Amino acid sequence: MLRDELKILRDLTNTVLEQTHLRTVKLPEVPEKQQAIATEIRRIKTAWSVLFTSTVKDYVLKRYVNYQQAVLVDLADRLFAHIVADSRHGDGPQVSPAFAIDQALLQGLLELLAFLEQYFEAGFNRAGKIPDALIQDTLKEIRGQADAIVRLLESSDTEESLKQCLIDYLELIPQESYRSKLNFHTRLYIKDLLVFLTPVYRRGTDADRSLVIVDVLMYLNFNFYGFVTWLQEQINYKIRRLATAEERLLVLIEELVRVKTSPVMLSVSCDLSLPPLAELLEAWLNEAIKKESGRYFPRGPGDSEKKLGLSLSVTQLSLFIRLLYEEGFFTLKNITAILRFTAKHFTTKRQEHISAVNMGRTYYGTDQFTAAAVKDLLLRMLARLNRMFFPLIALTIILWTS
């Protein structure tokens, strides 16, 4: 069982929150207590470093890191709230020995959190909450990066609707609702966006810049709803200009292949609550291809639903399916699925639309009259087989029955 390395810091934080002996700390004691906290922080880092290079299974290590991360955020939030409340009681707490100890402890907790994020990226929960003590600085950093991206967009010849799509996303950041979505992932995503877009604009005027930006956004899994809509509108505009269903279908297939083959960083996402960008586009393109295929392959008057007609009744078909099933003809062992498939793809001599429920009833409730009809069909099939491949047997049967 992995050891909880944060026990000492947890106990120390609880002591601070209970406002016991730390409130009586004298100024000469501050350096010693700060040194004790720093020593404990170094010890924890060393212990974690040894653990991360051990043979512990990845899923166990990931669960352990997630737990330690959650503990650190909880301790930091509680301690930060205590410091803020303490600082509102006058000018004294900001310069008191106890306040200095509280600050040293909070910085130590945040330092450990940064250590986990940096050295155990695979196990770190990026969707996890950012400590309250870091929110203001994080928002300031993100807004600065967002402003830098906006300046790039406004100083370029980027396609106007694409530019507005990005600006719409970036303008969400100053809003209060964005604060509730803030986590380690969103903090890094804006930074990645700036890092990847900056070289594109430093190339100077480029007629294909918008195409490059789209590729960058696809790579960064920019699944912002505005960008998804923009991409759909671009494809719709392209196919509306084509005269035939065949041309439109080819364009849609080309777009689907492009989406499927485009490189994507699946570890990042603009919005973690939504499916990946490629998945959203694939679903939409598949539906568009299905719709366009219906125009390119028109249905004939006798093939309104592309079903195969049979000369059997529903009860005869159900019994025939049952015989095949019980003889092991189907590799699929789910009879409900087989009946549903049959109802979807076949019509009978009296029913154009077969009910799978009705087939289920007749499957188990066949009468002798239906059985006789199916038996006659099987005998005729057997006679035909004998005539085709066993003529002597067929001749013998004819002579015997004549």
PDB file of C-alpha atoms in Angstrom, residues 3 39 65 67 72 92 94 108 115 121 172 179 236 261 277 318:
ATOM      1  CA  ARG A   3       2.119   5.826   1.839  1.00  0.00           C
ATOM      2  CA  THR A  39      12.425  20.528   4.878  1.00  0.00           C
ATOM      3  CA  VAL A  65      -1.356  11.020  -7.817  1.00  0.00           C
ATOM      4  CA  TYR A  67      -5.615  11.493  -4.582  1.00  0.00           C
ATOM      5  CA  LEU A  72      -3.271  19.405  -1.910  1.00  0.00           C
ATOM      6  CA  GLY A  92      -1.896  43.182  12.144  1.00  0.00           C
ATOM      7  CA  GLN A  94      -0.364  40.669   7.391  1.00  0.00           C
ATOM      8  CA  GLY A 108       4.699  24.824   0.096  1.00  0.00           C
ATOM      9  CA  PHE A 115       5.791  19.357  -8.771  1.00  0.00           C
ATOM     10  CA  GLU A 121       1.975  14.583 -16.328  1.00  0.00           C
ATOM     11  CA  LEU A 172     -15.636  34.166 -23.313  1.00  0.00           C
ATOM     12  CA  ARG A 179     -14.109  31.236 -14.019  1.00  0.00           C
ATOM     13  CA  ASN A 236     -22.127  23.348 -47.132  1.00  0.00           C
ATOM     14  CA  THR A 261      -6.532  11.416 -41.496  1.00  0.00           C
ATOM     15  CA  LEU A 277     -13.778  17.733 -32.826  1.00  0.00           C
ATOM     16  CA  SER A 318     -40.689 -16.921 -38.973  1.00  0.00           C
TER      17      SER A 318
END
